[in-house]
Amino acid sequence: MSAPQPQPLADAPNVDGHLPVPADVPTLLVKIFGKDSPGITAGLFDTLAAYSVDVVDIEQVVTRGRIVLCALVTEPPAGLEGDLRATVHSWAESLRMQAEIISGIGDNRPRGVGRSLATVLGHPLTAESTAAIAAAITRTGGNIDRIFRLAKYPVTAVEFAVSGTDPEDLRTTLATEAAKLGVDMAVVSAGLHRRAQRLVVMDVDSTLIQDEVIELFAAHAGCEAEVAGVTEAAMRGELDFEQSLHARVALLAGLDASVVDKVRSEVRLTPGARTLIRTLKRLGYQVGVVSGGFTQVTDDLRERLGLDFAQANTLEIVDGKLTGRVTGEIVDRAGKARLLRRFAAEAGVPLAQTVAIGDGANDLDMLNAAGLGVAFNAKPVVREAAHTAVNVPFLDTVLYLLGITREEVEAADAQEG
């Protein structure tokens, strides 16, 4: 005898043994709106409880002290609908609010296949940009199910929950629209993994910190301009990174090793860097850095910021002097992607749940390998190739792309204090 086949999910009872509301069951949409005050939600459902209705769905939004509360409930027993309507309207009027009750059949229509979360960062976010983004979502066949503000400063961050369109198609469409509008956008697939354990890996120079470390060393060697020119060409993808690294490091030959401490003291963190890392760590994320710079600086950053992973090139020091050479494995464009995979394996995090952040051409392989690649104030070639781009000078805005609200950031800070 063959094993019994499972019932389709649509016919299966929920965890309490109840079936979903059938499509042909009459329902009422009860909408309350007006000035918010404590007890409105409890008051509405106390009023409805007298009519033995079941709750099918609830939505509530409060904006600048005004509430919109919607309750989808089953129809009351025969002969009581008129009384229910009159009672709800009377209750609402007693609070100087308005009520609207609409008859219908069944639950909400099912959401389309394909669920995405699209986050837009504006500085400011204009009505024109918002209209264009909403229109672009519609063009892909998507439906906006919910809109939620994640943050109001240092940027306005708004999240659109979208269904009915492929996340990759939506990402491509909105990336093009964002570039035209001058806003930043990220699209990720909705699902349980949004809040799952994740790994965030960052570039260091001009991402985690405001400086290019080799230029700080070069300033002490008197060759800053020459090194800066080579660095810019390498970041634009015009030079092979490894060749440019050896050429620049050779110019540092003879520097006293004491310069390492001076450079460490000169490093400036990017605004929002500490907030980003502190918040991620409190939420259970693991955080690492990979750098084409030097372990003499990244090891110090790892200790100061409590990073889980750090890897970079190492300046060779012999008899208290820099030799003008590097030792060990070279961290270049391919090396950064390789290290992302290594860190993910060590952290026990699937590659699809990794986030990579960088600004230069040598970050591209890492950005493309990650589940979400973020180009941070990046060169044009990087912005065009990454999953999303952030073009404001605050590194903690990346938190909003992960669905973390400003309120959660502040709550985490308050708990620490």
Coordinates of C-alpha atoms in Angstrom, one line a residue:
M1 CA 0.0 0.0 0.0
S2 CA 1.4 3.4 -0.9
A3 CA 1.9 6.0 1.7
P4 CA -1.0 8.5 2.1
Q5 CA -0.4 11.7 0.2
P6 CA -0.4 15.0 2.1
Q7 CA -3.3 17.4 1.5
P8 CA -2.7 20.6 -0.4
L9 CA -1.7 23.5 1.8
A10 CA -4.8 25.4 0.8
D11 CA -7.0 22.7 2.4
A12 CA -4.9 22.2 5.5
P13 CA -6.0 23.5 8.9
N14 CA -3.8 26.0 10.7
V15 CA -2.0 25.2 13.9
D16 CA -5.2 25.6 16.0
G17 CA -7.1 23.1 13.8
H18 CA -9.2 25.7 12.0
L19 CA -9.6 26.0 8.3
P20 CA -8.9 29.4 6.5
V21 CA -11.9 31.6 5.8
P22 CA -13.6 30.1 2.7
A23 CA -13.7 32.3 -0.3
D24 CA -17.5 32.5 -0.3
V25 CA -18.0 33.5 3.4
P26 CA -19.5 37.1 3.8
T27 CA -17.1 39.4 5.6
L28 CA -17.1 43.1 6.7
L29 CA -14.2 45.5 6.4
V30 CA -14.4 47.9 9.3
K31 CA -12.3 51.1 8.9
I32 CA -11.8 53.6 11.7
F33 CA -9.8 56.8 11.2
G34 CA -9.2 60.0 13.1
K35 CA -7.1 61.4 16.0
D36 CA -5.2 58.7 17.8
S37 CA -5.5 58.1 21.5
P38 CA -4.9 55.2 23.9
G39 CA -7.5 52.5 23.8
I40 CA -8.9 52.8 20.3
T41 CA -7.9 49.3 19.2
A42 CA -9.2 47.7 22.3
G43 CA -12.4 49.8 22.1
L44 CA -13.2 48.7 18.6
F45 CA -12.7 45.0 19.3
D46 CA -14.7 45.3 22.5
T47 CA -17.5 46.7 20.4
L48 CA -17.3 44.0 17.8
A49 CA -17.0 41.2 20.4
A50 CA -20.7 41.6 21.3
Y51 CA -21.6 40.3 17.8
S52 CA -19.6 37.0 17.9
V53 CA -17.5 37.9 14.8
D54 CA -14.1 36.3 14.0
V55 CA -11.1 38.4 13.1
V56 CA -9.7 37.6 9.6
D57 CA -7.2 40.4 9.2
I58 CA -6.0 43.7 10.9
E59 CA -4.0 46.6 9.7
Q60 CA -3.2 49.7 11.7
V61 CA -1.1 52.8 10.8
V62 CA -0.4 55.9 12.9
T63 CA 1.0 59.0 11.1
R64 CA 1.5 62.3 12.9
G65 CA -1.1 61.5 15.5
R66 CA -3.7 60.2 13.1
I67 CA -4.8 56.6 13.1
V68 CA -6.2 54.4 10.4
L69 CA -7.4 51.1 11.8
C70 CA -8.8 48.4 9.5
A71 CA -10.4 45.1 10.7
L72 CA -11.7 42.4 8.4
V73 CA -14.2 40.3 10.3
T74 CA -16.7 37.6 9.5
E75 CA -20.3 38.6 9.1
P76 CA -22.3 38.6 12.4
P77 CA -25.3 36.2 12.9
A78 CA -28.3 36.8 10.8
G79 CA -30.2 39.9 11.6
L80 CA -27.4 41.6 13.6
E81 CA -25.4 43.3 10.8
G82 CA -27.5 46.5 10.9
D83 CA -27.1 46.8 14.7
L84 CA -23.4 46.2 14.4
R85 CA -23.0 49.0 11.9
A86 CA -25.0 51.4 14.0
T87 CA -23.1 50.5 17.2
V88 CA -19.7 50.9 15.5
H89 CA -20.6 54.3 14.1
S90 CA -22.0 55.5 17.4
W91 CA -18.8 54.3 19.2
A92 CA -16.6 56.1 16.6
E93 CA -18.6 59.3 16.9
S94 CA -18.3 59.3 20.7
L95 CA -14.5 59.5 20.1
R96 CA -14.9 62.1 17.4
M97 CA -13.7 59.6 14.8
Q98 CA -15.1 58.4 11.5
A99 CA -16.1 54.8 10.6
E100 CA -16.7 53.1 7.3
I101 CA -18.0 49.5 7.0
I102 CA -17.9 47.7 3.6
S103 CA -19.5 44.4 2.9
G104 CA -17.6 41.8 0.9
I105 CA -16.9 38.1 0.4
G106 CA -13.9 36.1 1.8
D107 CA -10.4 37.2 2.7
N108 CA -8.0 39.5 1.0
R109 CA -7.0 38.5 -2.5
P110 CA -3.9 36.4 -2.4
R111 CA -0.6 38.2 -3.0
G112 CA 1.1 37.5 -6.3
V113 CA 4.1 35.1 -6.6
G114 CA 7.4 36.9 -5.9
R115 CA 7.9 38.8 -2.7
S116 CA 10.4 41.6 -2.4
L117 CA 11.4 44.3 0.0
A118 CA 12.5 47.5 -1.8
T119 CA 14.2 50.1 0.4
V120 CA 14.7 53.7 -0.8
L121 CA 17.0 56.2 0.8
G122 CA 16.5 59.8 0.1
H123 CA 18.3 62.9 1.3
P124 CA 15.6 64.3 1.0
L125 CA 13.0 61.9 -0.4
T126 CA 10.8 63.9 -2.7
A127 CA 7.2 63.3 -3.8
E128 CA 8.5 63.2 -7.4
S129 CA 10.9 60.4 -6.5
T130 CA 8.3 58.5 -4.6
A131 CA 5.8 58.7 -7.5
A132 CA 8.5 57.5 -10.0
I133 CA 9.4 54.5 -7.8
A134 CA 5.8 53.5 -7.3
A135 CA 5.2 53.7 -11.1
A136 CA 8.3 51.6 -11.8
I137 CA 7.1 48.9 -9.4
T138 CA 3.8 48.9 -11.3
R139 CA 5.5 48.6 -14.6
T140 CA 7.2 45.3 -13.5
G141 CA 3.7 43.9 -12.6
G142 CA 4.3 44.3 -8.9
N143 CA 1.8 45.4 -6.3
I144 CA 2.8 47.5 -3.3
D145 CA 1.3 45.7 -0.3
R146 CA 2.7 47.9 2.5
I147 CA 4.9 50.9 2.9
F148 CA 6.8 51.5 6.1
R149 CA 9.3 54.3 7.2
L150 CA 12.5 52.9 8.6
A151 CA 14.2 56.1 9.4
K152 CA 13.8 59.9 9.2
Y153 CA 17.5 60.8 9.8
P154 CA 20.3 61.1 8.7
V155 CA 18.3 60.1 5.6
T156 CA 14.7 59.3 5.0
A157 CA 14.5 55.5 4.5
V158 CA 11.2 53.9 3.4
E159 CA 10.5 50.2 2.8
F160 CA 8.1 49.0 0.1
A161 CA 6.7 45.4 0.5
V162 CA 6.1 44.3 -3.1
S163 CA 4.5 41.1 -4.4
G164 CA 3.7 39.8 -7.9
T165 CA 7.0 40.3 -9.6
D166 CA 10.4 38.6 -9.7
P167 CA 12.9 40.2 -7.2
E168 CA 15.7 40.3 -9.7
D169 CA 13.6 42.0 -12.3
L170 CA 12.4 44.5 -9.7
R171 CA 16.0 45.1 -8.6
T172 CA 17.1 45.8 -12.2
T173 CA 14.2 48.2 -12.9
L174 CA 14.5 50.1 -9.7
A175 CA 18.3 50.4 -10.0
T176 CA 17.9 52.2 -13.3
E177 CA 15.1 54.4 -11.8
A178 CA 17.2 55.3 -8.7
A179 CA 20.2 56.4 -10.9
K180 CA 17.9 58.8 -12.8
L181 CA 16.3 60.1 -9.6
G182 CA 19.4 60.5 -7.5
V183 CA 18.2 58.2 -4.7
D184 CA 19.6 55.0 -3.3
M185 CA 17.6 51.7 -3.6
A186 CA 18.0 48.1 -2.5
V187 CA 15.8 45.1 -3.3
V188 CA 16.0 41.8 -1.4
S189 CA 13.7 38.8 -1.5
A190 CA 11.3 38.8 1.4
G191 CA 11.3 35.8 3.7
L192 CA 12.6 34.4 7.0
H193 CA 16.2 34.9 6.0
R194 CA 15.7 38.7 6.4
R195 CA 16.1 38.3 10.2
A196 CA 18.3 35.2 10.1
Q197 CA 21.9 35.2 11.2
R198 CA 24.0 37.1 8.7
L199 CA 27.6 38.2 8.0
V200 CA 28.6 41.7 6.9
V201 CA 32.0 42.1 5.3
M202 CA 33.5 45.5 4.5
D203 CA 36.3 47.0 2.5
V204 CA 38.4 49.3 4.7
D205 CA 40.0 52.2 2.8
S206 CA 37.3 54.8 1.8
T207 CA 34.6 52.5 3.2
L208 CA 35.1 51.7 6.9
I209 CA 37.6 54.6 7.1
Q210 CA 37.8 57.9 5.3
D211 CA 41.4 57.4 4.3
E212 CA 43.6 55.3 1.9
V213 CA 46.1 53.7 4.3
I214 CA 48.9 53.5 1.9
E215 CA 48.6 57.2 1.3
L216 CA 49.0 57.8 5.0
F217 CA 52.2 55.8 4.9
A218 CA 53.3 57.6 1.7
A219 CA 52.9 61.0 3.4
H220 CA 55.5 60.0 5.9
A221 CA 57.8 58.8 3.1
G222 CA 57.4 62.0 1.1
C223 CA 55.8 60.3 -1.9
E224 CA 52.1 60.9 -1.3
A225 CA 51.2 62.4 -4.7
E226 CA 52.9 59.6 -6.6
V227 CA 51.2 56.9 -4.6
A228 CA 47.8 58.7 -4.8
G229 CA 47.9 58.7 -8.5
V230 CA 48.6 55.0 -8.8
T231 CA 45.8 54.3 -6.2
E232 CA 43.2 56.2 -8.2
A233 CA 44.1 54.4 -11.4
A234 CA 43.9 51.0 -9.6
M235 CA 40.5 51.8 -8.0
R236 CA 39.2 52.8 -11.4
G237 CA 40.2 49.4 -12.7
E238 CA 42.9 50.8 -15.1
L239 CA 45.8 49.0 -13.4
D240 CA 46.3 45.4 -12.1
F241 CA 45.9 45.7 -8.4
E242 CA 48.8 43.4 -7.4
Q243 CA 51.3 45.2 -9.7
S244 CA 50.1 48.6 -8.4
L245 CA 50.4 47.3 -4.8
H246 CA 54.0 46.2 -5.2
A247 CA 54.9 49.5 -7.0
R248 CA 53.4 51.6 -4.2
V249 CA 54.8 49.6 -1.3
A250 CA 58.3 49.8 -2.9
L251 CA 58.2 53.5 -2.4
L252 CA 57.9 53.0 1.4
A253 CA 61.3 51.2 1.7
G254 CA 63.4 52.5 4.5
L255 CA 60.6 54.0 6.6
D256 CA 61.0 53.5 10.3
A257 CA 58.6 51.0 11.8
S258 CA 57.5 53.6 14.3
V259 CA 55.5 55.1 11.5
V260 CA 52.9 52.3 12.0
D261 CA 51.7 53.8 15.3
K262 CA 51.5 57.3 13.7
V263 CA 49.4 56.0 10.8
R264 CA 47.0 54.2 13.2
S265 CA 46.4 57.4 15.1
E266 CA 45.7 59.3 11.8
V267 CA 43.0 56.8 10.6
R268 CA 39.5 58.4 10.6
L269 CA 36.5 56.2 10.8
T270 CA 33.7 57.0 8.3
P271 CA 30.7 58.7 9.9
G272 CA 28.3 56.0 11.2
A273 CA 30.9 53.3 11.2
R274 CA 30.8 52.7 14.9
T275 CA 27.0 52.8 15.0
L276 CA 26.8 50.3 12.1
I277 CA 29.2 47.8 13.7
R278 CA 27.8 48.2 17.2
T279 CA 24.2 47.7 16.1
L280 CA 25.0 44.7 13.9
K281 CA 26.9 43.0 16.8
R282 CA 24.0 43.6 19.2
L283 CA 21.6 42.1 16.8
G284 CA 23.7 38.9 16.5
Y285 CA 25.4 39.6 13.1
Q286 CA 29.0 38.7 12.5
V287 CA 31.2 41.5 11.0
G288 CA 34.5 41.4 9.2
V289 CA 36.8 43.5 7.0
V290 CA 39.0 42.6 4.0
S291 CA 41.5 45.1 2.7
G292 CA 44.1 45.7 0.1
G293 CA 45.7 47.7 2.8
F294 CA 47.8 46.4 5.6
T295 CA 47.3 44.2 8.7
Q296 CA 49.3 46.8 10.7
V297 CA 46.1 48.8 10.6
T298 CA 43.3 46.2 10.2
D299 CA 44.4 44.3 13.2
D300 CA 44.2 47.5 15.3
L301 CA 40.7 48.1 13.9
R302 CA 39.6 44.6 14.6
E303 CA 40.6 45.0 18.3
R304 CA 39.1 48.5 18.6
L305 CA 35.8 47.7 16.9
G306 CA 35.3 44.1 18.1
L307 CA 35.3 42.7 14.6
D308 CA 34.9 39.0 14.1
F309 CA 37.2 38.7 11.0
A310 CA 39.9 40.8 9.4
Q311 CA 42.4 40.1 6.6
A312 CA 44.7 42.3 4.7
N313 CA 48.2 42.4 3.2
T314 CA 51.2 42.6 5.6
L315 CA 54.1 45.1 5.2
E316 CA 57.4 43.4 5.7
I317 CA 59.5 44.9 8.5
V318 CA 63.1 43.9 9.1
D319 CA 65.4 45.4 11.7
G320 CA 62.8 48.1 12.5
K321 CA 62.5 49.3 8.9
L322 CA 59.9 48.8 6.2
T323 CA 61.5 46.8 3.4
G324 CA 59.2 48.0 0.6
R325 CA 57.7 44.5 0.2
V326 CA 54.6 42.7 1.4
T327 CA 54.5 39.1 2.8
G328 CA 52.0 36.3 2.7
E329 CA 48.8 35.9 0.6
I330 CA 48.0 39.0 -1.5
V331 CA 44.5 40.4 -0.9
D332 CA 43.4 41.6 -4.3
R333 CA 40.1 41.6 -6.1
A334 CA 39.8 37.8 -6.4
G335 CA 41.2 37.5 -2.9
K336 CA 38.5 39.6 -1.3
A337 CA 35.7 37.3 -2.8
R338 CA 37.7 34.3 -1.7
L339 CA 37.9 35.7 1.9
L340 CA 34.2 36.5 1.9
R341 CA 33.5 32.8 1.2
R342 CA 36.0 31.7 3.8
F343 CA 34.5 34.0 6.5
A344 CA 31.0 32.8 5.6
A345 CA 32.0 29.1 6.0
E346 CA 33.7 29.9 9.3
A347 CA 30.7 31.8 10.5
G348 CA 28.3 29.1 9.4
V349 CA 26.3 31.6 7.3
P350 CA 25.1 30.8 3.7
L351 CA 26.7 33.0 1.1
A352 CA 23.1 34.2 0.2
Q353 CA 22.9 35.7 3.6
T354 CA 26.1 37.7 3.4
V355 CA 26.4 41.5 2.8
A356 CA 29.5 43.0 1.2
I357 CA 30.3 46.7 1.2
G358 CA 33.0 48.4 -0.8
D359 CA 33.8 51.4 -3.0
G360 CA 36.5 50.3 -5.5
A361 CA 36.9 48.1 -8.6
N362 CA 38.9 45.6 -6.5
D363 CA 35.7 45.1 -4.4
L364 CA 33.5 44.0 -7.4
D365 CA 34.1 40.3 -7.2
M366 CA 33.2 40.4 -3.4
L367 CA 30.1 42.5 -4.0
N368 CA 28.8 40.2 -6.7
A369 CA 29.5 37.1 -4.7
A370 CA 27.5 38.3 -1.7
G371 CA 23.8 38.0 -1.2
L372 CA 23.7 41.8 -1.2
G373 CA 26.5 43.9 -2.6
V374 CA 26.5 47.5 -1.5
A375 CA 28.6 50.1 -3.4
F376 CA 29.3 52.8 -0.8
N377 CA 30.1 56.2 -2.3
A378 CA 31.7 54.2 -5.0
K379 CA 33.4 54.8 -8.4
P380 CA 30.9 54.8 -11.3
V381 CA 32.0 51.4 -12.6
V382 CA 31.3 49.9 -9.1
R383 CA 27.9 51.6 -8.7
E384 CA 26.8 50.2 -12.1
A385 CA 27.8 46.6 -11.3
A386 CA 26.8 46.3 -7.6
H387 CA 23.3 45.2 -6.4
T388 CA 22.7 48.6 -4.8
A389 CA 24.5 51.8 -4.1
V390 CA 24.6 54.2 -1.1
N391 CA 25.7 57.7 -2.0
V392 CA 25.4 59.5 1.3
P393 CA 28.4 59.8 3.6
F394 CA 26.9 57.8 6.5
L395 CA 27.9 54.2 6.7
D396 CA 25.1 53.3 9.2
T397 CA 22.5 53.9 6.5
V398 CA 23.4 50.4 5.3
L399 CA 21.4 49.3 8.4
Y400 CA 18.2 50.5 6.7
L401 CA 18.9 48.3 3.7
L402 CA 18.8 45.4 6.1
G403 CA 15.3 46.4 7.4
I404 CA 16.7 47.7 10.7
T405 CA 14.9 50.8 11.8
R406 CA 16.3 53.9 13.4
E407 CA 14.2 53.2 16.5
E408 CA 15.9 49.8 16.8
V409 CA 19.3 51.4 16.6
E410 CA 18.5 53.9 19.3
A411 CA 16.9 51.2 21.5
A412 CA 20.1 49.1 21.2
D413 CA 22.1 52.2 22.2
A414 CA 19.9 52.8 25.2
Q415 CA 20.2 49.2 26.4
E416 CA 24.0 49.5 26.2
G417 CA 23.9 52.7 28.2

